[in-house]
JSON list of C-alpha atoms in Angstrom, two decimals:
[
{"chain": "H", "resi": 235, "resn": "UNK", "atom": "CA", "xyz": [-47.99, -63.94, 32.40]},
{"chain": "H", "resi": 236, "resn": "UNK", "atom": "CA", "xyz": [-48.45, -60.87, 34.54]},
{"chain": "H", "resi": 237, "resn": "UNK", "atom": "CA", "xyz": [-46.13, -58.93, 32.27]},
{"chain": "H", "resi": 238, "resn": "UNK", "atom": "CA", "xyz": [-48.05, -60.09, 29.17]},
{"chain": "H", "resi": 239, "resn": "UNK", "atom": "CA", "xyz": [-51.29, -58.91, 30.78]},
{"chain": "H", "resi": 240, "resn": "UNK", "atom": "CA", "xyz": [-49.72, -55.56, 31.64]},
{"chain": "H", "resi": 241, "resn": "UNK", "atom": "CA", "xyz": [-48.43, -55.20, 28.06]},
{"chain": "H", "resi": 242, "resn": "UNK", "atom": "CA", "xyz": [-51.86, -55.90, 26.57]},
{"chain": "H", "resi": 243, "resn": "UNK", "atom": "CA", "xyz": [-53.49, -53.40, 28.93]},
{"chain": "H", "resi": 244, "resn": "UNK", "atom": "CA", "xyz": [-50.84, -50.82, 28.06]},
{"chain": "H", "resi": 245, "resn": "UNK", "atom": "CA", "xyz": [-51.45, -51.27, 24.32]},
{"chain": "H", "resi": 246, "resn": "UNK", "atom": "CA", "xyz": [-55.22, -50.92, 24.80]},
{"chain": "H", "resi": 247, "resn": "UNK", "atom": "CA", "xyz": [-54.72, -47.69, 26.75]},
{"chain": "H", "resi": 248, "resn": "UNK", "atom": "CA", "xyz": [-52.52, -46.29, 23.99]},
{"chain": "H", "resi": 249, "resn": "UNK", "atom": "CA", "xyz": [-55.01, -47.33, 21.31]},
{"chain": "H", "resi": 250, "resn": "UNK", "atom": "CA", "xyz": [-57.81, -45.53, 23.15]},
{"chain": "H", "resi": 251, "resn": "UNK", "atom": "CA", "xyz": [-55.76, -42.45, 24.04]},
{"chain": "H", "resi": 252, "resn": "UNK", "atom": "CA", "xyz": [-54.08, -41.88, 20.66]},
{"chain": "H", "resi": 253, "resn": "UNK", "atom": "CA", "xyz": [-57.24, -40.68, 18.84]},
{"chain": "H", "resi": 254, "resn": "UNK", "atom": "CA", "xyz": [-57.95, -38.25, 21.68]},
{"chain": "H", "resi": 255, "resn": "UNK", "atom": "CA", "xyz": [-54.38, -36.93, 21.71]},
{"chain": "H", "resi": 256, "resn": "UNK", "atom": "CA", "xyz": [-54.30, -36.47, 17.93]},
{"chain": "H", "resi": 257, "resn": "UNK", "atom": "CA", "xyz": [-57.87, -35.21, 17.52]},
{"chain": "H", "resi": 258, "resn": "UNK", "atom": "CA", "xyz": [-56.77, -31.55, 17.41]},
{"chain": "H", "resi": 259, "resn": "UNK", "atom": "CA", "xyz": [-54.09, -32.12, 14.75]},
{"chain": "H", "resi": 260, "resn": "UNK", "atom": "CA", "xyz": [-56.54, -31.48, 11.90]},
{"chain": "H", "resi": 261, "resn": "UNK", "atom": "CA", "xyz": [-59.67, -29.50, 11.24]},
{"chain": "H", "resi": 262, "resn": "UNK", "atom": "CA", "xyz": [-60.76, -26.09, 9.95]},
{"chain": "H", "resi": 263, "resn": "UNK", "atom": "CA", "xyz": [-58.86, -24.22, 12.68]},
{"chain": "H", "resi": 264, "resn": "UNK", "atom": "CA", "xyz": [-55.85, -26.43, 13.40]},
{"chain": "H", "resi": 265, "resn": "UNK", "atom": "CA", "xyz": [-52.40, -24.90, 13.04]},
{"chain": "H", "resi": 266, "resn": "UNK", "atom": "CA", "xyz": [-51.06, -28.47, 12.81]},
{"chain": "H", "resi": 267, "resn": "UNK", "atom": "CA", "xyz": [-52.93, -28.94, 9.51]},
{"chain": "H", "resi": 268, "resn": "UNK", "atom": "CA", "xyz": [-51.34, -26.14, 7.43]},
{"chain": "H", "resi": 269, "resn": "UNK", "atom": "CA", "xyz": [-52.56, -25.25, 3.95]},
{"chain": "H", "resi": 270, "resn": "UNK", "atom": "CA", "xyz": [-49.99, -22.60, 3.00]},
{"chain": "H", "resi": 271, "resn": "UNK", "atom": "CA", "xyz": [-46.28, -21.73, 3.37]},
{"chain": "H", "resi": 272, "resn": "UNK", "atom": "CA", "xyz": [-46.76, -19.30, 6.26]},
{"chain": "H", "resi": 273, "resn": "UNK", "atom": "CA", "xyz": [-48.78, -21.79, 8.30]},
{"chain": "H", "resi": 274, "resn": "UNK", "atom": "CA", "xyz": [-46.44, -24.62, 7.31]},
{"chain": "H", "resi": 275, "resn": "UNK", "atom": "CA", "xyz": [-43.44, -22.71, 8.67]},
{"chain": "H", "resi": 276, "resn": "UNK", "atom": "CA", "xyz": [-45.24, -22.13, 11.98]},
{"chain": "H", "resi": 277, "resn": "UNK", "atom": "CA", "xyz": [-46.22, -25.81, 12.22]},
{"chain": "H", "resi": 278, "resn": "UNK", "atom": "CA", "xyz": [-42.61, -26.81, 11.55]},
{"chain": "H", "resi": 279, "resn": "UNK", "atom": "CA", "xyz": [-41.37, -24.72, 14.47]},
{"chain": "H", "resi": 280, "resn": "UNK", "atom": "CA", "xyz": [-44.10, -26.19, 16.68]},
{"chain": "H", "resi": 281, "resn": "UNK", "atom": "CA", "xyz": [-43.09, -29.78, 15.87]},
{"chain": "H", "resi": 282, "resn": "UNK", "atom": "CA", "xyz": [-39.41, -29.01, 16.52]},
{"chain": "H", "resi": 283, "resn": "UNK", "atom": "CA", "xyz": [-40.31, -27.50, 19.90]},
{"chain": "H", "resi": 284, "resn": "UNK", "atom": "CA", "xyz": [-42.53, -30.48, 20.70]},
{"chain": "H", "resi": 285, "resn": "UNK", "atom": "CA", "xyz": [-39.79, -32.95, 19.78]},
{"chain": "H", "resi": 286, "resn": "UNK", "atom": "CA", "xyz": [-37.06, -31.19, 21.77]},
{"chain": "H", "resi": 287, "resn": "UNK", "atom": "CA", "xyz": [-39.35, -30.72, 24.77]},
{"chain": "H", "resi": 288, "resn": "UNK", "atom": "CA", "xyz": [-40.25, -34.43, 24.64]},
{"chain": "H", "resi": 289, "resn": "UNK", "atom": "CA", "xyz": [-36.56, -35.40, 24.48]},
{"chain": "H", "resi": 290, "resn": "UNK", "atom": "CA", "xyz": [-35.69, -33.16, 27.43]},
{"chain": "H", "resi": 291, "resn": "UNK", "atom": "CA", "xyz": [-38.59, -34.57, 29.45]},
{"chain": "H", "resi": 292, "resn": "UNK", "atom": "CA", "xyz": [-37.52, -38.13, 28.67]},
{"chain": "H", "resi": 293, "resn": "UNK", "atom": "CA", "xyz": [-33.92, -37.36, 29.67]},
{"chain": "H", "resi": 294, "resn": "UNK", "atom": "CA", "xyz": [-34.98, -35.77, 32.96]},
{"chain": "H", "resi": 295, "resn": "UNK", "atom": "CA", "xyz": [-37.27, -38.71, 33.80]},
{"chain": "H", "resi": 296, "resn": "UNK", "atom": "CA", "xyz": [-34.50, -41.24, 33.07]},
{"chain": "H", "resi": 297, "resn": "UNK", "atom": "CA", "xyz": [-32.00, -39.32, 35.21]},
{"chain": "H", "resi": 298, "resn": "UNK", "atom": "CA", "xyz": [-34.57, -39.03, 38.00]},
{"chain": "H", "resi": 299, "resn": "UNK", "atom": "CA", "xyz": [-35.29, -42.78, 37.90]},
{"chain": "H", "resi": 300, "resn": "UNK", "atom": "CA", "xyz": [-31.57, -43.61, 37.97]},
{"chain": "H", "resi": 301, "resn": "UNK", "atom": "CA", "xyz": [-31.07, -41.23, 40.87]},
{"chain": "H", "resi": 302, "resn": "UNK", "atom": "CA", "xyz": [-33.95, -42.83, 42.79]},
{"chain": "H", "resi": 303, "resn": "UNK", "atom": "CA", "xyz": [-32.60, -46.30, 42.14]},
{"chain": "H", "resi": 304, "resn": "UNK", "atom": "CA", "xyz": [-29.03, -45.50, 43.08]},
{"chain": "H", "resi": 305, "resn": "UNK", "atom": "CA", "xyz": [-29.79, -43.08, 45.89]},
{"chain": "H", "resi": 306, "resn": "UNK", "atom": "CA", "xyz": [-27.01, -42.91, 48.43]},
{"chain": "H", "resi": 307, "resn": "UNK", "atom": "CA", "xyz": [-25.65, -40.39, 50.85]},
{"chain": "H", "resi": 308, "resn": "UNK", "atom": "CA", "xyz": [-22.89, -38.23, 49.38]},
{"chain": "H", "resi": 309, "resn": "UNK", "atom": "CA", "xyz": [-20.17, -36.41, 51.27]},
{"chain": "H", "resi": 310, "resn": "UNK", "atom": "CA", "xyz": [-21.02, -32.73, 51.70]},
{"chain": "H", "resi": 311, "resn": "UNK", "atom": "CA", "xyz": [-18.24, -31.55, 49.35]},
{"chain": "H", "resi": 312, "resn": "UNK", "atom": "CA", "xyz": [-19.22, -33.97, 46.58]},
{"chain": "H", "resi": 313, "resn": "UNK", "atom": "CA", "xyz": [-22.91, -33.11, 46.96]},
{"chain": "H", "resi": 314, "resn": "UNK", "atom": "CA", "xyz": [-22.04, -29.43, 46.62]},
{"chain": "H", "resi": 315, "resn": "UNK", "atom": "CA", "xyz": [-20.10, -30.11, 43.39]},
{"chain": "H", "resi": 316, "resn": "UNK", "atom": "CA", "xyz": [-23.00, -32.13, 41.94]},
{"chain": "H", "resi": 317, "resn": "UNK", "atom": "CA", "xyz": [-25.45, -29.39, 42.87]},
{"chain": "H", "resi": 318, "resn": "UNK", "atom": "CA", "xyz": [-23.33, -26.73, 41.13]},
{"chain": "H", "resi": 319, "resn": "UNK", "atom": "CA", "xyz": [-23.11, -28.85, 38.00]},
{"chain": "H", "resi": 320, "resn": "UNK", "atom": "CA", "xyz": [-26.90, -29.21, 37.84]},
{"chain": "H", "resi": 321, "resn": "UNK", "atom": "CA", "xyz": [-27.36, -25.48, 38.39]},
{"chain": "H", "resi": 322, "resn": "UNK", "atom": "CA", "xyz": [-24.91, -24.59, 35.62]},
{"chain": "H", "resi": 323, "resn": "UNK", "atom": "CA", "xyz": [-26.12, -27.31, 33.24]},
{"chain": "H", "resi": 324, "resn": "UNK", "atom": "CA", "xyz": [-29.86, -27.01, 33.84]},
{"chain": "H", "resi": 325, "resn": "UNK", "atom": "CA", "xyz": [-30.03, -23.31, 34.67]},
{"chain": "H", "resi": 326, "resn": "UNK", "atom": "CA", "xyz": [-27.55, -21.81, 32.18]},
{"chain": "H", "resi": 327, "resn": "UNK", "atom": "CA", "xyz": [-26.37, -24.24, 29.49]},
{"chain": "H", "resi": 328, "resn": "UNK", "atom": "CA", "xyz": [-29.73, -25.87, 28.71]},
{"chain": "H", "resi": 329, "resn": "UNK", "atom": "CA", "xyz": [-31.78, -22.62, 28.49]},
{"chain": "H", "resi": 330, "resn": "UNK", "atom": "CA", "xyz": [-29.06, -20.95, 26.40]},
{"chain": "H", "resi": 331, "resn": "UNK", "atom": "CA", "xyz": [-28.93, -23.85, 23.97]},
{"chain": "H", "resi": 332, "resn": "UNK", "atom": "CA", "xyz": [-32.75, -24.04, 23.77]},
{"chain": "H", "resi": 333, "resn": "UNK", "atom": "CA", "xyz": [-33.19, -20.31, 23.12]},
{"chain": "H", "resi": 334, "resn": "UNK", "atom": "CA", "xyz": [-30.40, -20.31, 20.51]},
{"chain": "H", "resi": 335, "resn": "UNK", "atom": "CA", "xyz": [-31.96, -23.28, 18.70]},
{"chain": "H", "resi": 336, "resn": "UNK", "atom": "CA", "xyz": [-35.38, -21.62, 18.82]},
{"chain": "H", "resi": 337, "resn": "UNK", "atom": "CA", "xyz": [-33.96, -18.45, 17.25]},
{"chain": "H", "resi": 338, "resn": "UNK", "atom": "CA", "xyz": [-32.17, -20.45, 14.54]},
{"chain": "H", "resi": 339, "resn": "UNK", "atom": "CA", "xyz": [-35.26, -22.43, 13.55]},
{"chain": "H", "resi": 340, "resn": "UNK", "atom": "CA", "xyz": [-37.88, -19.80, 14.39]},
{"chain": "H", "resi": 341, "resn": "UNK", "atom": "CA", "xyz": [-36.47, -16.73, 12.64]},
{"chain": "H", "resi": 342, "resn": "UNK", "atom": "CA", "xyz": [-36.82, -18.13, 9.07]},
{"chain": "H", "resi": 343, "resn": "UNK", "atom": "CA", "xyz": [-40.42, -19.08, 9.88]},
{"chain": "H", "resi": 344, "resn": "UNK", "atom": "CA", "xyz": [-41.10, -15.49, 10.87]},
{"chain": "H", "resi": 345, "resn": "UNK", "atom": "CA", "xyz": [-39.96, -14.28, 7.44]},
{"chain": "H", "resi": 346, "resn": "UNK", "atom": "CA", "xyz": [-42.92, -16.10, 5.87]},
{"chain": "H", "resi": 347, "resn": "UNK", "atom": "CA", "xyz": [-45.27, -13.81, 7.80]},
{"chain": "H", "resi": 348, "resn": "UNK", "atom": "CA", "xyz": [-43.68, -10.57, 6.54]},
{"chain": "H", "resi": 349, "resn": "UNK", "atom": "CA", "xyz": [-44.85, -8.70, 3.41]},
{"chain": "H", "resi": 350, "resn": "UNK", "atom": "CA", "xyz": [-41.59, -9.25, 1.52]},
{"chain": "H", "resi": 351, "resn": "UNK", "atom": "CA", "xyz": [-41.32, -8.98, -2.30]},
{"chain": "H", "resi": 352, "resn": "UNK", "atom": "CA", "xyz": [-41.99, -12.06, -4.42]},
{"chain": "H", "resi": 353, "resn": "UNK", "atom": "CA", "xyz": [-43.51, -15.38, -3.51]},
{"chain": "H", "resi": 354, "resn": "UNK", "atom": "CA", "xyz": [-46.32, -15.62, -6.08]},
{"chain": "H", "resi": 355, "resn": "UNK", "atom": "CA", "xyz": [-46.38, -18.70, -8.29]},
{"chain": "H", "resi": 356, "resn": "UNK", "atom": "CA", "xyz": [-47.50, -16.69, -11.32]},
{"chain": "H", "resi": 357, "resn": "UNK", "atom": "CA", "xyz": [-45.18, -13.75, -10.69]},
{"chain": "H", "resi": 358, "resn": "UNK", "atom": "CA", "xyz": [-48.00, -11.38, -9.77]},
{"chain": "H", "resi": 359, "resn": "UNK", "atom": "CA", "xyz": [-47.71, -8.90, -6.93]},
{"chain": "H", "resi": 360, "resn": "UNK", "atom": "CA", "xyz": [-49.29, -9.85, -3.60]},
{"chain": "H", "resi": 361, "resn": "UNK", "atom": "CA", "xyz": [-52.97, -9.04, -3.29]},
{"chain": "H", "resi": 362, "resn": "UNK", "atom": "CA", "xyz": [-53.79, -6.43, -0.67]},
{"chain": "H", "resi": 363, "resn": "UNK", "atom": "CA", "xyz": [-56.86, -6.88, 1.52]},
{"chain": "H", "resi": 364, "resn": "UNK", "atom": "CA", "xyz": [-57.75, -4.66, 4.46]},
{"chain": "H", "resi": 365, "resn": "UNK", "atom": "CA", "xyz": [-59.14, -6.46, 7.52]},
{"chain": "H", "resi": 366, "resn": "UNK", "atom": "CA", "xyz": [-60.91, -4.00, 9.80]},
{"chain": "H", "resi": 367, "resn": "UNK", "atom": "CA", "xyz": [-62.06, -5.21, 13.19]},
{"chain": "H", "resi": 368, "resn": "UNK", "atom": "CA", "xyz": [-65.36, -4.10, 14.70]},
{"chain": "H", "resi": 369, "resn": "UNK", "atom": "CA", "xyz": [-67.25, -5.25, 17.79]},
{"chain": "H", "resi": 370, "resn": "UNK", "atom": "CA", "xyz": [-67.92, -7.98, 16.84]},
{"chain": "H", "resi": 371, "resn": "UNK", "atom": "CA", "xyz": [-67.38, -8.60, 13.14]},
{"chain": "H", "resi": 372, "resn": "UNK", "atom": "CA", "xyz": [-64.77, -8.34, 10.41]},
{"chain": "H", "resi": 373, "resn": "UNK", "atom": "CA", "xyz": [-64.93, -5.91, 7.51]},
{"chain": "H", "resi": 374, "resn": "UNK", "atom": "CA", "xyz": [-62.88, -7.18, 4.56]},
{"chain": "H", "resi": 375, "resn": "UNK", "atom": "CA", "xyz": [-62.04, -4.48, 2.03]},
{"chain": "H", "resi": 376, "resn": "UNK", "atom": "CA", "xyz": [-60.45, -5.01, -1.41]},
{"chain": "H", "resi": 377, "resn": "UNK", "atom": "CA", "xyz": [-58.87, -1.60, -2.18]},
{"chain": "H", "resi": 378, "resn": "UNK", "atom": "CA", "xyz": [-58.33, -2.32, -5.89]},
{"chain": "H", "resi": 379, "resn": "UNK", "atom": "CA", "xyz": [-62.06, -2.65, -6.52]},
{"chain": "H", "resi": 380, "resn": "UNK", "atom": "CA", "xyz": [-63.64, -1.06, -3.46]},
{"chain": "H", "resi": 381, "resn": "UNK", "atom": "CA", "xyz": [-65.44, -4.32, -2.63]},
{"chain": "H", "resi": 382, "resn": "UNK", "atom": "CA", "xyz": [-66.35, -4.80, 1.03]},
{"chain": "H", "resi": 383, "resn": "UNK", "atom": "CA", "xyz": [-67.41, -8.10, 2.61]},
{"chain": "H", "resi": 384, "resn": "UNK", "atom": "CA", "xyz": [-68.66, -8.93, 6.08]},
{"chain": "H", "resi": 385, "resn": "UNK", "atom": "CA", "xyz": [-67.08, -11.90, 7.88]},
{"chain": "H", "resi": 386, "resn": "UNK", "atom": "CA", "xyz": [-66.08, -13.46, 4.54]},
{"chain": "H", "resi": 387, "resn": "UNK", "atom": "CA", "xyz": [-62.65, -13.42, 2.94]},
{"chain": "H", "resi": 388, "resn": "UNK", "atom": "CA", "xyz": [-62.04, -14.77, -0.56]},
{"chain": "H", "resi": 389, "resn": "UNK", "atom": "CA", "xyz": [-58.50, -15.30, -1.82]},
{"chain": "H", "resi": 390, "resn": "UNK", "atom": "CA", "xyz": [-56.86, -16.86, -4.89]},
{"chain": "H", "resi": 391, "resn": "UNK", "atom": "CA", "xyz": [-54.82, -20.04, -4.50]},
{"chain": "H", "resi": 392, "resn": "UNK", "atom": "CA", "xyz": [-51.05, -19.70, -4.91]},
{"chain": "H", "resi": 393, "resn": "UNK", "atom": "CA", "xyz": [-50.87, -15.92, -4.57]},
{"chain": "H", "resi": 394, "resn": "UNK", "atom": "CA", "xyz": [-49.52, -14.14, -1.46]},
{"chain": "H", "resi": 395, "resn": "UNK", "atom": "CA", "xyz": [-52.12, -12.08, 0.37]},
{"chain": "H", "resi": 396, "resn": "UNK", "atom": "CA", "xyz": [-51.01, -9.08, 2.41]},
{"chain": "H", "resi": 397, "resn": "UNK", "atom": "CA", "xyz": [-53.59, -8.50, 5.12]},
{"chain": "H", "resi": 398, "resn": "UNK", "atom": "CA", "xyz": [-53.54, -4.91, 6.42]},
{"chain": "H", "resi": 399, "resn": "UNK", "atom": "CA", "xyz": [-55.17, -5.03, 9.84]},
{"chain": "H", "resi": 400, "resn": "UNK", "atom": "CA", "xyz": [-56.71, -2.16, 11.78]},
{"chain": "H", "resi": 401, "resn": "UNK", "atom": "CA", "xyz": [-59.57, -1.62, 14.22]},
{"chain": "H", "resi": 402, "resn": "UNK", "atom": "CA", "xyz": [-62.46, 0.80, 14.64]},
{"chain": "H", "resi": 403, "resn": "UNK", "atom": "CA", "xyz": [-62.87, 0.32, 18.39]},
{"chain": "H", "resi": 404, "resn": "UNK", "atom": "CA", "xyz": [-60.76, -1.99, 20.60]},
{"chain": "H", "resi": 405, "resn": "UNK", "atom": "CA", "xyz": [-57.81, -4.31, 19.97]},
{"chain": "H", "resi": 406, "resn": "UNK", "atom": "CA", "xyz": [-58.76, -7.38, 17.94]},
{"chain": "H", "resi": 407, "resn": "UNK", "atom": "CA", "xyz": [-56.50, -10.09, 16.50]},
{"chain": "H", "resi": 408, "resn": "UNK", "atom": "CA", "xyz": [-56.71, -11.42, 12.94]},
{"chain": "H", "resi": 409, "resn": "UNK", "atom": "CA", "xyz": [-55.99, -15.16, 12.71]},
{"chain": "H", "resi": 410, "resn": "UNK", "atom": "CA", "xyz": [-56.57, -17.86, 10.11]},
{"chain": "H", "resi": 411, "resn": "UNK", "atom": "CA", "xyz": [-54.60, -20.78, 11.68]},
{"chain": "H", "resi": 412, "resn": "UNK", "atom": "CA", "xyz": [-54.35, -22.98, 8.57]},
{"chain": "H", "resi": 413, "resn": "UNK", "atom": "CA", "xyz": [-53.04, -20.12, 6.40]},
{"chain": "H", "resi": 414, "resn": "UNK", "atom": "CA", "xyz": [-50.66, -18.12, 8.59]},
{"chain": "H", "resi": 415, "resn": "UNK", "atom": "CA", "xyz": [-49.86, -16.34, 11.80]},
{"chain": "H", "resi": 416, "resn": "UNK", "atom": "CA", "xyz": [-51.99, -14.04, 13.89]},
{"chain": "H", "resi": 417, "resn": "UNK", "atom": "CA", "xyz": [-51.66, -10.27, 14.04]},
{"chain": "H", "resi": 418, "resn": "UNK", "atom": "CA", "xyz": [-53.32, -7.70, 16.28]},
{"chain": "H", "resi": 419, "resn": "UNK", "atom": "CA", "xyz": [-55.70, -5.16, 14.79]},
{"chain": "H", "resi": 420, "resn": "UNK", "atom": "CA", "xyz": [-54.91, -2.01, 16.78]},
{"chain": "H", "resi": 421, "resn": "UNK", "atom": "CA", "xyz": [-56.95, 1.21, 16.72]},
{"chain": "H", "resi": 422, "resn": "UNK", "atom": "CA", "xyz": [-55.05, 4.01, 14.99]},
{"chain": "H", "resi": 423, "resn": "UNK", "atom": "CA", "xyz": [-52.42, 1.69, 13.48]},
{"chain": "H", "resi": 424, "resn": "UNK", "atom": "CA", "xyz": [-52.11, -0.53, 10.41]},
{"chain": "H", "resi": 425, "resn": "UNK", "atom": "CA", "xyz": [-50.13, -3.75, 10.70]},
{"chain": "H", "resi": 426, "resn": "UNK", "atom": "CA", "xyz": [-49.46, -6.25, 7.89]},
{"chain": "H", "resi": 427, "resn": "UNK", "atom": "CA", "xyz": [-49.27, -10.05, 7.85]},
{"chain": "H", "resi": 428, "resn": "UNK", "atom": "CA", "xyz": [-48.87, -12.30, 4.81]},
{"chain": "H", "resi": 429, "resn": "UNK", "atom": "CA", "xyz": [-51.02, -15.34, 4.14]},
{"chain": "H", "resi": 430, "resn": "UNK", "atom": "CA", "xyz": [-51.17, -17.77, 1.25]},
{"chain": "H", "resi": 431, "resn": "UNK", "atom": "CA", "xyz": [-53.36, -20.73, 0.41]},
{"chain": "H", "resi": 432, "resn": "UNK", "atom": "CA", "xyz": [-51.78, -23.57, -1.57]},
{"chain": "H", "resi": 433, "resn": "UNK", "atom": "CA", "xyz": [-55.03, -25.46, -2.09]},
{"chain": "H", "resi": 434, "resn": "UNK", "atom": "CA", "xyz": [-58.69, -24.58, -2.64]},
{"chain": "H", "resi": 435, "resn": "UNK", "atom": "CA", "xyz": [-60.92, -24.94, 0.36]},
{"chain": "H", "resi": 436, "resn": "UNK", "atom": "CA", "xyz": [-62.87, -23.29, 3.13]},
{"chain": "H", "resi": 437, "resn": "UNK", "atom": "CA", "xyz": [-61.00, -22.22, 6.26]},
{"chain": "H", "resi": 438, "resn": "UNK", "atom": "CA", "xyz": [-62.03, -20.61, 9.53]},
{"chain": "H", "resi": 439, "resn": "UNK", "atom": "CA", "xyz": [-60.75, -17.31, 10.85]},
{"chain": "H", "resi": 440, "resn": "UNK", "atom": "CA", "xyz": [-61.09, -16.13, 14.42]},
{"chain": "H", "resi": 441, "resn": "UNK", "atom": "CA", "xyz": [-60.46, -13.03, 16.48]},
{"chain": "H", "resi": 442, "resn": "UNK", "atom": "CA", "xyz": [-57.76, -14.22, 18.89]},
{"chain": "H", "resi": 443, "resn": "UNK", "atom": "CA", "xyz": [-57.90, -11.25, 21.28]},
{"chain": "H", "resi": 444, "resn": "UNK", "atom": "CA", "xyz": [-60.63, -10.95, 23.92]},
{"chain": "H", "resi": 445, "resn": "UNK", "atom": "CA", "xyz": [-62.53, -7.89, 22.71]},
{"chain": "H", "resi": 446, "resn": "UNK", "atom": "CA", "xyz": [-65.79, -7.89, 24.64]},
{"chain": "H", "resi": 447, "resn": "UNK", "atom": "CA", "xyz": [-68.96, -9.87, 25.18]},
{"chain": "H", "resi": 448, "resn": "UNK", "atom": "CA", "xyz": [-69.31, -10.98, 21.54]},
{"chain": "H", "resi": 449, "resn": "UNK", "atom": "CA", "xyz": [-65.68, -12.09, 21.14]},
{"chain": "H", "resi": 450, "resn": "UNK", "atom": "CA", "xyz": [-66.46, -15.82, 20.82]},
{"chain": "H", "resi": 451, "resn": "UNK", "atom": "CA", "xyz": [-68.71, -15.15, 17.82]},
{"chain": "H", "resi": 452, "resn": "UNK", "atom": "CA", "xyz": [-66.24, -12.91, 15.96]},
{"chain": "H", "resi": 453, "resn": "UNK", "atom": "CA", "xyz": [-65.34, -15.42, 13.26]},
{"chain": "H", "resi": 454, "resn": "UNK", "atom": "CA", "xyz": [-64.97, -15.34, 9.50]},
{"chain": "H", "resi": 455, "resn": "UNK", "atom": "CA", "xyz": [-65.16, -17.76, 6.60]},
{"chain": "H", "resi": 456, "resn": "UNK", "atom": "CA", "xyz": [-62.13, -17.83, 4.30]},
{"chain": "H", "resi": 457, "resn": "UNK", "atom": "CA", "xyz": [-62.64, -19.29, 0.82]},
{"chain": "H", "resi": 458, "resn": "UNK", "atom": "CA", "xyz": [-59.55, -20.11, -1.23]},
{"chain": "H", "resi": 459, "resn": "UNK", "atom": "CA", "xyz": [-60.42, -20.27, -4.93]},
{"chain": "H", "resi": 460, "resn": "UNK", "atom": "CA", "xyz": [-58.58, -21.22, -8.09]},
{"chain": "H", "resi": 461, "resn": "UNK", "atom": "CA", "xyz": [-57.13, -18.03, -9.65]},
{"chain": "H", "resi": 462, "resn": "UNK", "atom": "CA", "xyz": [-59.47, -18.08, -12.67]},
{"chain": "H", "resi": 463, "resn": "UNK", "atom": "CA", "xyz": [-62.53, -18.65, -10.47]},
{"chain": "H", "resi": 464, "resn": "UNK", "atom": "CA", "xyz": [-61.42, -15.89, -8.12]},
{"chain": "H", "resi": 465, "resn": "UNK", "atom": "CA", "xyz": [-60.99, -13.39, -10.96]},
{"chain": "H", "resi": 466, "resn": "UNK", "atom": "CA", "xyz": [-64.40, -14.31, -12.36]},
{"chain": "H", "resi": 467, "resn": "UNK", "atom": "CA", "xyz": [-65.97, -13.86, -8.94]},
{"chain": "H", "resi": 468, "resn": "UNK", "atom": "CA", "xyz": [-64.19, -10.55, -8.41]},
{"chain": "H", "resi": 469, "resn": "UNK", "atom": "CA", "xyz": [-65.30, -9.21, -11.80]},
{"chain": "H", "resi": 470, "resn": "UNK", "atom": "CA", "xyz": [-68.89, -10.17, -11.04]},
{"chain": "H", "resi": 471, "resn": "UNK", "atom": "CA", "xyz": [-68.95, -8.09, -7.84]},
{"chain": "H", "resi": 472, "resn": "UNK", "atom": "CA", "xyz": [-70.24, -4.51, -7.98]},
{"chain": "H", "resi": 473, "resn": "UNK", "atom": "CA", "xyz": [-67.63, -1.78, -7.62]},
{"chain": "H", "resi": 474, "resn": "UNK", "atom": "CA", "xyz": [-67.85, 0.73, -4.80]},
{"chain": "H", "resi": 475, "resn": "UNK", "atom": "CA", "xyz": [-69.31, 3.35, -7.17]},
{"chain": "H", "resi": 476, "resn": "UNK", "atom": "CA", "xyz": [-71.95, 0.91, -8.44]},
{"chain": "H", "resi": 477, "resn": "UNK", "atom": "CA", "xyz": [-72.89, -0.11, -4.91]},
{"chain": "H", "resi": 478, "resn": "UNK", "atom": "CA", "xyz": [-73.19, 3.53, -3.85]},
{"chain": "H", "resi": 479, "resn": "UNK", "atom": "CA", "xyz": [-75.29, 4.33, -6.93]},
{"chain": "H", "resi": 480, "resn": "UNK", "atom": "CA", "xyz": [-77.60, 1.38, -6.23]},
{"chain": "H", "resi": 481, "resn": "UNK", "atom": "CA", "xyz": [-77.99, 2.46, -2.60]},
{"chain": "H", "resi": 482, "resn": "UNK", "atom": "CA", "xyz": [-78.79, 6.03, -3.68]},
{"chain": "H", "resi": 483, "resn": "UNK", "atom": "CA", "xyz": [-81.35, 4.81, -6.20]},
{"chain": "H", "resi": 484, "resn": "UNK", "atom": "CA", "xyz": [-83.00, 2.60, -3.56]},
{"chain": "H", "resi": 485, "resn": "UNK", "atom": "CA", "xyz": [-83.23, 5.55, -1.20]},
{"chain": "H", "resi": 486, "resn": "UNK", "atom": "CA", "xyz": [-84.78, 7.72, -3.93]},
{"chain": "H", "resi": 487, "resn": "UNK", "atom": "CA", "xyz": [-87.36, 5.03, -4.70]},
{"chain": "H", "resi": 488, "resn": "UNK", "atom": "CA", "xyz": [-88.34, 4.85, -1.03]},
{"chain": "H", "resi": 489, "resn": "UNK", "atom": "CA", "xyz": [-88.90, 8.62, -1.00]}
]
């Protein structure tokens, strides 16, 4: 009866704890809820690491419990041999195997983040967008049209997007967790990371590098649109020349 009561209490604890433990597995900024190939590759590596770490923890706990249960004094020579085995196994063999496995599974995931040729579903070249960090906002520039947006990034579904990051002041970090990896925006340098959205939706981007007092508010809205809708939206935006002409005309009217 006592065991039945303990089992029921244990199940209730798990039922209450599971929603809390899994609450961060989805949402607008969860890397465990990927919406593109780059983010999916990163999530895959994370789950492999989580699974292996859980298995190692379980193994260590079982060995520890067995050792506690069967504790007995060992002769000095035998204790020395056992100690050497644990040092070699736990200090050399296990880390070597873990790092090798991480390289084997992690390296292909890294390729998804690189601006390599191909990858578009319709055969089109990747779309280039410049992400320029400021304190504390993002300037998104579309070089093909000259369009510039503030804290808003619009991308077509199914087409690779090469984000060219840079900064006007301090080091920032461009990151849209559900679409791909993060990349620093460094003053005086241009670095490139590839994103892709496989489904329409609204995602959240965040500066992931502490960059000053306004860092927490340095976010962006990313809208993934169907290709036809994206092209229509892009065509409806004023070009850089038109925007400059309108600004000049407004200034002349004020005079």
